XYZ file of C-alpha atoms in Angstrom:
384
model
C 135.451 92.613 129.401
C 132.725 95.192 130.318
C 136.279 97.324 130.609
C 136.086 96.131 126.474
C 132.017 97.527 126.819
C 133.467 100.904 127.586
C 136.021 101.726 125.511
C 133.603 100.388 122.295
C 130.772 102.765 123.923
C 133.300 105.658 123.919
C 135.069 104.808 120.516
C 131.477 105.609 118.689
C 130.235 107.897 120.647
C 133.315 110.148 119.543
C 132.748 108.525 116.143
C 129.209 109.891 116.126
C 130.309 113.695 117.824
C 132.783 113.173 114.634
C 130.240 112.910 111.886
C 127.905 115.181 112.826
C 130.718 118.354 112.262
C 131.022 117.020 108.673
C 128.150 120.065 107.222
C 128.424 122.706 104.915
C 129.520 124.892 106.793
C 132.193 124.240 108.362
C 133.852 121.419 106.491
C 132.596 122.519 103.288
C 134.757 120.466 101.171
C 134.804 116.948 102.550
C 131.410 118.177 103.031
C 131.095 117.589 99.114
C 133.712 115.446 98.476
C 131.550 113.023 100.529
C 128.454 113.621 99.335
C 128.911 113.256 95.641
C 130.967 109.702 97.173
C 127.705 108.776 98.613
C 126.431 109.516 95.353
C 127.966 107.363 93.476
C 127.547 104.415 95.366
C 123.981 104.813 95.555
C 123.389 104.923 92.103
C 125.304 102.046 91.963
C 123.880 100.147 94.514
C 120.599 100.709 93.071
C 121.442 99.599 89.550
C 122.891 96.538 90.655
C 118.891 96.031 93.189
C 117.518 97.227 89.701
C 119.706 94.085 87.349
C 118.229 91.675 89.843
C 115.106 93.087 88.907
C 115.471 93.641 85.252
C 111.561 91.329 84.866
C 110.376 94.238 86.561
C 111.848 97.409 84.638
C 110.972 95.492 81.301
C 107.245 95.518 82.013
C 107.317 99.132 83.848
C 108.856 100.735 80.448
C 107.158 98.851 78.036
C 104.092 100.209 79.991
C 105.593 103.532 79.951
C 106.078 103.239 76.054
C 102.569 102.535 76.031
C 101.173 105.761 77.883
C 103.304 107.711 76.024
C 102.188 107.120 72.474
C 98.602 106.916 73.720
C 99.935 110.939 75.100
C 101.325 111.430 71.850
C 98.913 110.072 69.095
C 96.027 112.217 68.093
C 92.807 110.801 68.823
C 89.043 111.709 70.799
C 90.716 109.424 73.707
C 93.258 113.393 73.986
C 90.227 114.438 76.427
C 90.418 111.948 79.128
C 94.686 111.513 78.108
C 94.799 115.295 79.091
C 91.722 114.511 81.801
C 94.276 111.895 83.742
C 97.947 113.947 83.487
C 96.178 117.058 85.164
C 94.714 114.508 87.962
C 98.050 112.724 88.267
C 100.031 115.380 88.663
C 97.780 117.294 91.004
C 97.530 114.506 93.250
C 101.343 113.739 92.926
C 101.614 117.193 94.089
C 100.312 116.461 97.449
C 101.741 113.336 98.226
C 105.002 114.910 97.247
C 104.339 117.522 99.753
C 103.096 115.009 102.849
C 105.831 113.223 101.934
C 108.348 115.689 102.634
C 106.392 116.751 106.155
C 106.611 113.584 107.331
C 110.815 114.669 107.205
C 109.657 118.225 108.843
C 112.432 119.775 105.658
C 114.773 118.709 107.671
C 113.346 121.250 109.672
C 110.741 119.935 112.062
C 108.300 121.989 109.095
C 105.523 120.923 108.511
C 104.594 121.576 105.348
C 100.269 121.683 105.537
C 101.484 124.922 107.385
C 103.309 125.870 104.626
C 100.765 124.540 102.318
C 97.506 123.080 102.960
C 96.496 124.805 105.299
C 96.854 128.102 103.696
C 95.045 126.332 100.556
C 91.982 125.446 102.429
C 91.426 128.878 104.069
C 91.853 130.816 100.800
C 89.076 128.081 99.008
C 87.045 128.855 102.308
C 87.725 132.367 102.173
C 86.524 132.303 98.385
C 83.540 129.469 98.593
C 82.404 132.447 101.785
C 82.720 135.915 99.756
C 81.884 133.735 96.042
C 78.881 132.106 98.321
C 79.642 129.286 95.955
C 82.107 126.022 95.544
C 81.466 126.205 91.582
C 85.077 127.872 90.683
C 87.397 125.719 88.353
C 88.689 121.944 89.314
C 92.296 121.903 90.696
C 95.166 122.816 89.833
C 93.136 125.430 90.363
C 94.771 129.010 88.278
C 97.229 131.522 88.905
C 93.813 132.643 91.456
C 90.141 131.733 91.981
C 88.002 133.569 90.391
C 84.541 133.283 91.693
C 81.578 131.541 88.549
C 78.990 134.377 87.323
C 75.930 132.763 88.090
C 73.721 134.874 90.821
C 73.883 132.819 94.456
C 71.896 133.598 97.318
C 73.849 134.828 100.097
C 74.471 132.511 103.431
C 73.832 129.253 100.903
C 77.426 127.979 101.686
C 77.873 124.522 103.680
C 80.746 123.563 105.102
C 80.340 120.170 103.615
C 80.493 121.371 99.755
C 83.256 123.394 101.502
C 85.240 120.330 103.280
C 84.008 118.517 99.804
C 86.058 120.681 97.232
C 89.327 120.543 99.442
C 88.845 116.728 99.540
C 91.396 115.539 96.981
C 93.639 118.126 98.079
C 93.686 117.077 101.480
C 93.540 113.498 101.755
C 96.379 113.113 98.901
C 98.767 114.860 101.532
C 97.814 112.436 104.317
C 98.656 109.707 102.228
C 101.720 111.291 101.473
C 102.274 111.779 105.628
C 101.908 107.827 105.827
C 104.008 106.960 103.330
C 106.673 109.120 104.921
C 106.192 107.038 108.096
C 107.804 104.498 106.499
C 111.407 104.832 106.864
C 111.313 103.911 110.907
C 109.737 101.199 110.893
C 111.125 99.625 108.062
C 114.746 100.412 109.541
C 113.978 99.314 112.975
C 112.637 96.583 111.361
C 116.008 95.108 109.570
C 117.555 95.880 112.873
C 115.813 92.753 114.693
C 115.685 90.946 111.895
C 119.809 91.212 110.760
C 120.431 91.869 115.275
C 122.327 94.588 113.768
C 123.020 97.804 115.881
C 121.782 100.685 113.944
C 123.299 103.970 114.406
C 119.907 106.361 114.225
C 119.489 108.153 117.809
C 115.979 107.283 117.632
C 116.308 103.753 118.011
C 118.842 103.899 120.258
C 116.545 106.087 122.542
C 113.846 103.392 121.944
C 116.015 100.825 122.544
C 117.291 103.082 125.937
C 113.136 103.686 126.896
C 112.540 99.347 126.988
C 115.470 98.747 128.848
C 114.864 101.282 131.774
C 110.691 101.122 130.532
C 109.469 100.942 134.887
C 112.169 103.917 136.067
C 110.796 106.261 133.651
C 109.581 108.824 135.652
C 109.603 112.335 133.554
C 106.266 113.375 131.898
C 108.095 112.905 128.033
C 109.571 108.822 128.490
C 105.715 108.168 130.248
C 104.863 110.139 127.285
C 106.994 107.891 124.929
C 105.845 104.637 126.861
C 102.103 105.112 126.215
C 102.770 105.407 122.664
C 105.048 101.977 122.774
C 102.206 99.880 125.240
C 99.504 101.324 122.835
C 100.786 100.067 119.393
C 102.208 96.762 121.119
C 99.406 95.502 123.595
C 95.978 96.437 121.090
C 97.986 96.374 118.069
C 95.748 98.167 114.178
C 93.654 100.473 116.839
C 96.149 101.398 118.817
C 98.395 102.735 115.652
C 95.231 104.296 114.090
C 94.560 105.473 117.597
C 98.149 107.080 116.717
C 98.126 108.171 113.495
C 94.701 109.756 113.656
C 95.408 112.807 116.578
C 98.218 114.919 115.938
C 100.412 112.959 117.973
C 104.744 114.476 117.292
C 105.826 110.374 118.563
C 104.087 108.839 115.803
C 107.553 108.320 114.737
C 107.643 105.717 118.252
C 105.034 104.686 117.067
C 106.618 103.051 113.978
C 109.911 102.365 115.316
C 108.058 100.039 117.609
C 105.835 98.456 115.342
C 109.019 97.175 113.425
C 110.694 96.194 116.073
C 108.400 93.673 117.403
C 107.201 92.959 113.732
C 104.146 93.969 113.161
C 103.132 92.970 109.804
C 103.449 95.681 107.395
C 100.311 96.017 105.602
C 98.689 96.332 109.838
C 101.057 99.541 110.159
C 100.725 101.086 107.057
C 96.717 99.898 106.094
C 96.009 101.543 110.320
C 98.781 104.845 108.922
C 96.974 105.643 105.882
C 93.850 105.087 106.875
C 94.458 107.795 110.514
C 96.610 110.043 108.632
C 94.530 110.301 105.247
C 90.979 110.530 106.588
C 90.301 110.901 110.279
C 93.603 112.834 111.125
C 93.144 114.719 107.757
C 89.662 115.361 108.564
C 89.590 117.119 111.644
C 92.776 119.426 110.756
C 90.640 120.936 107.511
C 87.299 121.135 109.513
C 89.475 122.747 112.098
C 90.993 125.226 109.017
C 88.191 125.634 107.562
C 85.882 126.633 110.618
C 88.904 129.108 111.595
C 88.456 130.378 108.733
C 84.782 131.435 108.280
C 83.862 134.708 106.832
C 82.507 136.151 110.153
C 85.614 134.686 112.726
C 88.394 136.053 110.150
C 86.160 139.490 110.518
C 86.042 138.636 114.263
C 90.290 138.124 114.755
C 90.441 141.022 112.552
C 88.926 143.774 114.873
C 90.079 141.369 117.476
C 94.044 142.732 116.118
C 92.890 146.412 115.936
C 91.758 146.362 119.315
C 95.550 145.510 120.666
C 96.604 148.850 122.686
C 99.098 151.538 120.728
C 100.103 148.567 117.659
C 96.653 147.397 116.687
C 95.616 149.683 114.339
C 99.047 149.271 112.454
C 98.982 145.718 112.711
C 95.487 145.577 111.497
C 96.448 147.382 108.225
C 98.012 144.989 106.557
C 94.981 142.588 107.316
C 92.286 144.187 106.095
C 94.335 145.269 102.634
C 95.541 141.141 101.474
C 91.489 140.393 102.137
C 89.230 143.340 100.118
C 92.859 142.475 97.597
C 91.576 139.182 97.924
C 87.927 139.948 97.077
C 88.974 142.288 94.738
C 90.869 139.347 92.402
C 87.810 136.789 93.155
C 85.010 139.079 90.990
C 87.253 139.703 88.169
C 88.295 143.377 89.410
C 91.927 142.519 89.543
C 92.489 145.246 86.335
C 90.506 147.443 87.148
C 92.566 149.839 88.213
C 93.074 149.816 91.525
C 96.869 149.004 92.843
C 98.100 146.098 92.981
C 101.009 146.831 95.147
C 102.031 143.153 96.675
C 101.739 142.521 99.880
C 103.783 141.982 103.458
C 101.699 138.602 104.228
C 102.713 137.080 100.999
C 105.933 138.711 100.533
C 108.013 136.460 103.973
C 105.740 134.176 102.811
C 107.209 132.928 100.149
C 110.931 133.815 101.335
C 110.288 131.857 104.190
C 109.364 129.097 101.207
C 112.630 129.287 99.862
C 114.425 129.487 102.994
C 113.166 126.506 104.067
C 113.276 124.367 100.412
C 116.755 125.751 101.240
C 117.906 124.603 104.549
C 116.574 121.082 103.116
C 119.168 120.394 100.063
C 121.709 121.454 102.704
C 120.550 118.945 105.648
C 120.613 116.299 102.114
C 124.042 117.004 101.488
C 124.970 117.049 104.853
C 123.106 113.502 105.656
C 124.811 111.877 102.909
C 128.225 113.174 103.236
C 127.771 111.526 106.822
C 127.039 108.457 105.791
C 129.174 108.357 103.433
C 131.218 109.566 106.846
C 130.198 106.398 108.513
C 130.964 103.594 105.359
C 134.507 104.841 106.333
C 134.572 104.483 109.275
C 132.800 100.633 109.560
C 135.819 100.333 107.105
C 138.331 100.640 109.826
C 135.976 99.105 112.423
C 136.606 95.892 109.862
C 139.500 96.176 109.063
C 140.366 96.221 112.724
C 138.941 92.973 113.698
C 140.483 91.139 110.795
C 144.543 91.793 111.964
Protein backbone atom coordinates (compact mmCIF):
# COMPACT_ATOMS: atom_id res chain seq x y z
CA UNK A 1 0.00 0.00 0.00
CA UNK A 2 2.85 2.39 0.85
CA UNK A 3 4.59 1.51 -2.43
CA UNK A 4 1.39 2.13 -4.40
CA UNK A 5 0.94 5.49 -2.69
CA UNK A 6 4.52 6.49 -3.51
CA UNK A 7 4.11 5.46 -7.14
CA UNK A 8 0.86 7.42 -7.40
CA UNK A 9 2.45 10.55 -5.90
CA UNK A 10 5.42 10.23 -8.26
CA UNK A 11 3.12 9.84 -11.25
CA UNK A 12 1.08 12.89 -10.26
CA UNK A 13 4.28 14.88 -9.92
CA UNK A 14 5.43 13.85 -13.41
CA UNK A 15 2.03 14.62 -14.89
CA UNK A 16 2.08 18.06 -13.29
CA UNK A 17 5.54 18.76 -14.70
CA UNK A 18 4.37 17.56 -18.12
CA UNK A 19 1.39 19.94 -18.00
CA UNK A 20 3.55 22.89 -16.96
CA UNK A 21 5.63 22.38 -20.11
CA UNK A 22 2.58 23.00 -22.29
CA UNK A 23 3.15 26.69 -22.96
CA UNK A 24 3.21 28.73 -26.16
CA UNK A 25 6.96 29.34 -26.20
CA UNK A 26 7.77 25.61 -25.85
CA UNK A 27 4.96 23.76 -27.64
CA UNK A 28 3.01 26.36 -29.63
CA UNK A 29 0.96 24.01 -31.82
CA UNK A 30 -0.03 21.65 -29.00
CA UNK A 31 -0.83 24.59 -26.71
CA UNK A 32 -3.10 26.27 -29.28
CA UNK A 33 -4.82 22.95 -30.11
CA UNK A 34 -5.51 22.20 -26.43
CA UNK A 35 -6.65 25.81 -25.85
CA UNK A 36 -9.27 25.62 -28.61
CA UNK A 37 -10.49 22.21 -27.46
CA UNK A 38 -10.78 23.41 -23.85
CA UNK A 39 -12.66 26.49 -25.08
CA UNK A 40 -15.17 24.28 -26.93
CA UNK A 41 -15.66 22.09 -23.85
CA UNK A 42 -16.25 25.14 -21.64
CA UNK A 43 -18.75 26.58 -24.14
CA UNK A 44 -20.62 23.26 -24.16
CA UNK A 45 -20.69 23.13 -20.33
CA UNK A 46 -21.91 26.74 -20.06
CA UNK A 47 -24.61 26.08 -22.67
CA UNK A 48 -25.87 23.07 -20.69
CA UNK A 49 -25.88 25.10 -17.45
CA UNK A 50 -27.80 27.92 -19.14
CA UNK A 51 -30.33 25.43 -20.50
CA UNK A 52 -30.94 24.05 -17.01
CA UNK A 53 -31.49 27.64 -15.81
CA UNK A 54 -33.50 28.77 -18.82
CA UNK A 55 -36.13 30.54 -16.68
CA UNK A 56 -33.44 32.84 -15.28
CA UNK A 57 -32.01 33.28 -18.79
CA UNK A 58 -35.43 34.22 -20.23
CA UNK A 59 -35.98 36.74 -17.40
CA UNK A 60 -32.56 38.26 -18.08
CA UNK A 61 -33.23 38.53 -21.83
CA UNK A 62 -36.63 40.17 -21.22
CA UNK A 63 -35.05 42.68 -18.84
CA UNK A 64 -32.32 43.35 -21.40
CA UNK A 65 -34.95 43.88 -24.12
CA UNK A 66 -36.85 46.39 -21.94
CA UNK A 67 -33.64 48.29 -21.15
CA UNK A 68 -32.67 48.33 -24.84
CA UNK A 69 -36.07 49.73 -25.80
CA UNK A 70 -35.77 52.36 -23.06
CA UNK A 71 -32.32 53.26 -24.35
CA UNK A 72 -33.40 53.86 -27.95
CA UNK A 73 -36.89 55.36 -27.53
CA UNK A 74 -36.75 59.15 -27.55
CA UNK A 75 -38.18 61.08 -24.63
CA UNK A 76 -37.45 63.15 -21.55
CA UNK A 77 -36.06 60.04 -19.84
CA UNK A 78 -33.02 60.03 -22.12
CA UNK A 79 -31.01 62.36 -19.87
CA UNK A 80 -31.37 59.87 -17.00
CA UNK A 81 -30.56 56.96 -19.32
CA UNK A 82 -27.35 58.66 -20.49
CA UNK A 83 -26.38 59.44 -16.90
CA UNK A 84 -26.95 55.83 -15.77
CA UNK A 85 -25.09 54.51 -18.81
CA UNK A 86 -22.05 56.67 -18.04
CA UNK A 87 -22.04 55.68 -14.36
CA UNK A 88 -22.56 51.99 -15.12
CA UNK A 89 -19.64 51.71 -17.54
CA UNK A 90 -17.41 53.80 -15.27
CA UNK A 91 -18.14 51.51 -12.30
CA UNK A 92 -17.82 48.36 -14.43
CA UNK A 93 -14.41 49.57 -15.64
CA UNK A 94 -13.04 49.86 -12.09
CA UNK A 95 -14.70 46.63 -10.88
CA UNK A 96 -13.08 44.81 -13.81
CA UNK A 97 -9.68 46.27 -12.95
CA UNK A 98 -10.19 45.16 -9.34
CA UNK A 99 -10.92 41.58 -10.45
CA UNK A 100 -7.82 41.64 -12.67
CA UNK A 101 -5.83 42.88 -9.69
CA UNK A 102 -6.75 39.77 -7.70
CA UNK A 103 -5.38 37.52 -10.45
CA UNK A 104 -2.36 39.83 -10.84
CA UNK A 105 -2.58 40.05 -14.65
CA UNK A 106 -0.80 36.71 -14.70
CA UNK A 107 2.33 38.11 -13.04
CA UNK A 108 1.22 39.22 -9.57
CA UNK A 109 1.32 42.93 -10.46
CA UNK A 110 -1.71 44.76 -9.11
CA UNK A 111 -3.77 47.14 -11.23
CA UNK A 112 -3.67 49.57 -8.30
CA UNK A 113 -0.09 50.38 -9.33
CA UNK A 114 -1.05 50.67 -13.00
CA UNK A 115 -4.42 52.44 -12.91
CA UNK A 116 -6.07 53.40 -9.62
CA UNK A 117 -2.93 54.78 -7.93
CA UNK A 118 -2.01 57.01 -10.91
CA UNK A 119 -5.65 58.12 -11.21
CA UNK A 120 -5.82 59.18 -7.55
CA UNK A 121 -2.42 60.86 -7.91
CA UNK A 122 -3.53 62.85 -10.99
CA UNK A 123 -6.75 63.98 -9.26
CA UNK A 124 -4.70 64.99 -6.18
CA UNK A 125 -2.19 67.01 -8.23
CA UNK A 126 -5.05 68.66 -10.14
CA UNK A 127 -6.95 69.50 -6.95
CA UNK A 128 -3.94 71.27 -5.41
CA UNK A 129 -3.12 73.08 -8.66
CA UNK A 130 -6.73 74.20 -9.26
CA UNK A 131 -7.55 74.71 -5.56
CA UNK A 132 -10.81 72.93 -6.39
CA UNK A 133 -12.29 69.54 -7.22
CA UNK A 134 -15.09 70.97 -9.35
CA UNK A 135 -13.72 69.54 -12.58
CA UNK A 136 -16.11 67.23 -14.52
CA UNK A 137 -17.68 64.20 -12.92
CA UNK A 138 -16.12 60.85 -13.93
CA UNK A 139 -15.54 59.50 -16.43
CA UNK A 140 -13.32 62.49 -17.05
CA UNK A 141 -12.52 63.72 -20.55
CA UNK A 142 -9.08 63.05 -22.01
CA UNK A 143 -7.64 65.46 -19.46
CA UNK A 144 -8.81 67.12 -16.26
CA UNK A 145 -9.31 70.87 -16.70
CA UNK A 146 -9.48 73.42 -13.90
CA UNK A 147 -12.85 75.19 -13.47
CA UNK A 148 -13.11 78.87 -14.41
CA UNK A 149 -14.31 80.16 -11.04
CA UNK A 150 -11.87 82.03 -8.82
CA UNK A 151 -10.56 80.09 -5.83
CA UNK A 152 -8.33 81.04 -2.94
CA UNK A 153 -4.93 79.43 -2.39
CA UNK A 154 -5.02 76.56 0.10
CA UNK A 155 -8.81 76.17 -0.02
CA UNK A 156 -8.65 72.49 -0.99
CA UNK A 157 -9.10 69.94 1.79
CA UNK A 158 -8.00 66.34 2.16
CA UNK A 159 -11.60 65.19 2.65
CA UNK A 160 -12.68 66.85 -0.63
CA UNK A 161 -10.08 64.83 -2.59
CA UNK A 162 -11.07 61.62 -0.79
CA UNK A 163 -14.72 62.23 -1.71
CA UNK A 164 -13.79 62.97 -5.33
CA UNK A 165 -12.18 59.55 -5.90
CA UNK A 166 -14.36 57.51 -3.51
CA UNK A 167 -16.54 55.91 -6.22
CA UNK A 168 -13.59 54.66 -8.30
CA UNK A 169 -11.72 53.41 -5.23
CA UNK A 170 -14.71 51.56 -3.75
CA UNK A 171 -15.59 49.94 -7.10
CA UNK A 172 -11.99 48.79 -7.49
CA UNK A 173 -12.03 47.40 -3.94
CA UNK A 174 -15.30 45.57 -4.65
CA UNK A 175 -13.67 44.05 -7.73
CA UNK A 176 -10.75 42.75 -5.66
CA UNK A 177 -13.26 41.18 -3.25
CA UNK A 178 -15.02 39.41 -6.14
CA UNK A 179 -11.64 38.21 -7.41
CA UNK A 180 -11.02 36.43 -4.09
CA UNK A 181 -14.00 34.10 -4.58
CA UNK A 182 -12.38 31.42 -6.84
CA UNK A 183 -9.99 30.10 -4.09
CA UNK A 184 -12.95 29.99 -1.68
CA UNK A 185 -15.22 28.05 -4.06
CA UNK A 186 -12.39 25.71 -5.11
CA UNK A 187 -11.55 24.76 -1.52
CA UNK A 188 -15.23 24.46 -0.55
CA UNK A 189 -16.01 22.17 -3.49
CA UNK A 190 -12.95 20.03 -2.72
CA UNK A 191 -14.00 19.64 0.92
CA UNK A 192 -17.61 18.74 0.09
CA UNK A 193 -16.72 16.29 -2.69
CA UNK A 194 -13.65 14.80 -1.03
CA UNK A 195 -11.69 15.19 -4.26
CA UNK A 196 -8.08 16.38 -4.42
CA UNK A 197 -7.87 19.47 -6.64
CA UNK A 198 -4.63 19.82 -8.54
CA UNK A 199 -3.99 23.29 -7.17
CA UNK A 200 -0.60 24.16 -5.71
CA UNK A 201 -1.96 26.65 -3.16
CA UNK A 202 -4.55 24.17 -1.88
CA UNK A 203 -1.98 21.37 -1.63
CA UNK A 204 0.35 23.73 0.23
CA UNK A 205 -2.53 24.57 2.58
CA UNK A 206 -3.20 20.88 3.34
CA UNK A 207 0.50 20.23 3.94
CA UNK A 208 0.57 23.20 6.30
CA UNK A 209 -2.34 21.73 8.29
CA UNK A 210 -0.54 18.37 8.52
CA UNK A 211 2.76 19.89 9.72
CA UNK A 212 1.34 22.85 11.66
CA UNK A 213 3.20 22.19 14.89
CA UNK A 214 6.58 21.61 13.19
CA UNK A 215 6.55 24.91 11.26
CA UNK A 216 9.69 26.92 12.03
CA UNK A 217 10.31 29.46 9.25
CA UNK A 218 8.67 32.89 9.27
CA UNK A 219 6.59 32.35 6.10
CA UNK A 220 5.02 29.15 7.44
CA UNK A 221 4.28 30.76 10.82
CA UNK A 222 2.71 33.78 9.09
CA UNK A 223 0.46 31.52 6.97
CA UNK A 224 -0.47 29.52 10.05
CA UNK A 225 -1.31 32.74 11.92
CA UNK A 226 -3.65 33.84 9.11
CA UNK A 227 -5.30 30.41 9.06
CA UNK A 228 -5.80 30.41 12.87
CA UNK A 229 -7.13 33.97 12.87
CA UNK A 230 -9.72 33.22 10.17
CA UNK A 231 -10.72 29.85 11.61
CA UNK A 232 -11.08 30.93 15.26
CA UNK A 233 -12.30 34.55 15.03
CA UNK A 234 -14.60 34.11 12.03
CA UNK A 235 -16.14 37.25 10.51
CA UNK A 236 -13.88 39.70 12.31
CA UNK A 237 -10.79 37.62 11.56
CA UNK A 238 -11.60 37.70 7.83
CA UNK A 239 -12.33 41.43 8.13
CA UNK A 240 -8.94 42.04 9.78
CA UNK A 241 -7.09 40.09 7.07
CA UNK A 242 -8.96 41.89 4.26
CA UNK A 243 -8.53 45.37 5.76
CA UNK A 244 -4.74 45.52 5.54
CA UNK A 245 -2.42 44.98 2.56
CA UNK A 246 -2.00 41.24 2.90
CA UNK A 247 -0.30 39.03 0.26
CA UNK A 248 -1.51 35.94 2.14
CA UNK A 249 -5.23 36.69 1.77
CA UNK A 250 -5.65 33.91 -0.83
CA UNK A 251 -4.89 31.57 2.06
CA UNK A 252 -7.80 33.13 3.99
CA UNK A 253 -10.15 32.31 1.09
CA UNK A 254 -8.88 28.72 0.93
CA UNK A 255 -9.21 28.40 4.73
CA UNK A 256 -12.80 29.67 4.68
CA UNK A 257 -13.72 27.31 1.87
CA UNK A 258 -12.00 24.32 3.50
CA UNK A 259 -13.73 24.86 6.86
CA UNK A 260 -17.10 25.55 5.13
CA UNK A 261 -17.46 29.12 6.37
CA UNK A 262 -20.83 30.47 5.06
CA UNK A 263 -20.53 32.37 1.79
CA UNK A 264 -22.01 35.66 3.03
CA UNK A 265 -19.80 35.61 6.12
CA UNK A 266 -16.70 35.33 3.93
CA UNK A 267 -17.79 37.65 1.12
CA UNK A 268 -19.39 40.26 3.42
CA UNK A 269 -16.26 40.58 5.56
CA UNK A 270 -14.02 40.61 2.45
CA UNK A 271 -16.15 43.27 0.75
CA UNK A 272 -16.22 45.58 3.79
CA UNK A 273 -12.50 45.09 4.44
CA UNK A 274 -11.29 45.61 0.87
CA UNK A 275 -13.83 48.09 -0.55
CA UNK A 276 -14.20 50.32 2.52
CA UNK A 277 -11.43 50.03 5.14
CA UNK A 278 -8.38 49.01 3.08
CA UNK A 279 -9.39 51.24 0.16
CA UNK A 280 -9.52 54.35 2.37
CA UNK A 281 -6.10 53.51 3.84
CA UNK A 282 -4.52 53.15 0.38
CA UNK A 283 -6.34 56.22 -0.91
CA UNK A 284 -5.17 58.35 2.01
CA UNK A 285 -1.58 57.18 1.50
CA UNK A 286 -1.57 58.12 -2.21
CA UNK A 287 -3.24 61.51 -1.62
CA UNK A 288 -0.77 62.47 1.13
CA UNK A 289 2.18 61.23 -0.97
CA UNK A 290 1.13 63.31 -3.99
CA UNK A 291 0.12 66.47 -2.15
CA UNK A 292 1.75 69.56 -3.67
CA UNK A 293 4.45 70.31 -1.09
CA UNK A 294 5.54 66.67 -0.75
CA UNK A 295 5.86 66.26 -4.54
CA UNK A 296 7.99 69.42 -4.74
CA UNK A 297 10.22 68.15 -1.93
CA UNK A 298 10.61 64.76 -3.65
CA UNK A 299 11.61 66.40 -6.95
CA UNK A 300 14.16 68.61 -5.17
CA UNK A 301 15.58 65.56 -3.35
CA UNK A 302 16.01 63.78 -6.71
CA UNK A 303 18.02 66.77 -7.94
CA UNK A 304 20.31 66.49 -4.90
CA UNK A 305 21.56 63.04 -5.92
CA UNK A 306 25.25 63.36 -6.85
CA UNK A 307 26.19 63.22 -10.56
CA UNK A 308 22.91 61.85 -11.97
CA UNK A 309 20.49 64.00 -9.91
CA UNK A 310 19.92 66.89 -12.38
CA UNK A 311 19.43 64.54 -15.35
CA UNK A 312 16.88 62.48 -13.38
CA UNK A 313 15.14 65.59 -12.05
CA UNK A 314 14.58 67.17 -15.48
CA UNK A 315 11.92 64.74 -16.87
CA UNK A 316 9.94 64.94 -13.62
CA UNK A 317 9.98 68.74 -13.73
CA UNK A 318 8.93 68.71 -17.39
CA UNK A 319 6.11 66.29 -16.67
CA UNK A 320 4.75 68.36 -13.75
CA UNK A 321 5.00 71.58 -15.78
CA UNK A 322 3.18 69.95 -18.70
CA UNK A 323 0.39 68.84 -16.36
CA UNK A 324 0.04 72.37 -14.95
CA UNK A 325 -0.21 73.81 -18.48
CA UNK A 326 -2.91 71.28 -19.44
CA UNK A 327 -4.90 72.00 -16.28
CA UNK A 328 -5.06 75.72 -17.11
CA UNK A 329 -6.37 75.42 -20.71
CA UNK A 330 -2.98 76.19 -22.25
CA UNK A 331 -2.33 72.97 -24.18
CA UNK A 332 -2.52 74.85 -27.52
CA UNK A 333 -0.65 77.97 -26.45
CA UNK A 334 2.41 77.26 -28.58
CA UNK A 335 4.29 75.29 -25.94
CA UNK A 336 5.66 72.09 -27.49
CA UNK A 337 3.80 69.06 -26.20
CA UNK A 338 6.39 66.31 -26.67
CA UNK A 339 5.72 62.87 -25.28
CA UNK A 340 7.19 62.42 -21.83
CA UNK A 341 9.31 59.31 -21.35
CA UNK A 342 7.46 58.45 -18.12
CA UNK A 343 4.09 58.26 -19.89
CA UNK A 344 5.70 56.38 -22.78
CA UNK A 345 7.15 53.76 -20.41
CA UNK A 346 3.82 53.42 -18.60
CA UNK A 347 1.92 52.81 -21.86
CA UNK A 348 4.42 50.18 -23.00
CA UNK A 349 4.36 48.49 -19.59
CA UNK A 350 0.55 48.22 -19.71
CA UNK A 351 0.68 46.73 -23.22
CA UNK A 352 3.27 44.14 -22.16
CA UNK A 353 1.26 43.20 -19.04
CA UNK A 354 -1.99 42.77 -20.99
CA UNK A 355 -0.24 40.63 -23.64
CA UNK A 356 1.34 38.44 -20.95
CA UNK A 357 -2.05 38.09 -19.24
CA UNK A 358 -3.63 36.86 -22.50
CA UNK A 359 -0.78 34.39 -23.00
CA UNK A 360 -1.18 33.11 -19.43
CA UNK A 361 -4.90 32.48 -20.04
CA UNK A 362 -4.12 30.48 -23.21
CA UNK A 363 -1.47 28.43 -21.37
CA UNK A 364 -3.74 27.82 -18.38
CA UNK A 365 -6.65 26.59 -20.53
CA UNK A 366 -4.31 24.34 -22.56
CA UNK A 367 -2.99 22.84 -19.31
CA UNK A 368 -6.57 22.30 -18.11
CA UNK A 369 -7.29 20.25 -21.23
CA UNK A 370 -4.09 18.24 -20.69
CA UNK A 371 -5.31 17.51 -17.16
CA UNK A 372 -8.61 16.24 -18.59
CA UNK A 373 -6.68 13.81 -20.81
CA UNK A 374 -4.61 12.56 -17.88
CA UNK A 375 -7.69 12.06 -15.69
CA UNK A 376 -9.37 10.17 -18.53
CA UNK A 377 -6.31 7.92 -18.73
CA UNK A 378 -6.49 7.29 -14.95
CA UNK A 379 -10.14 6.30 -15.15
CA UNK A 380 -9.53 3.96 -18.10
CA UNK A 381 -6.71 2.23 -16.21
CA UNK A 382 -8.93 1.73 -13.15
CA UNK A 383 -11.68 0.09 -15.20
CA UNK A 384 -9.29 -2.47 -16.74
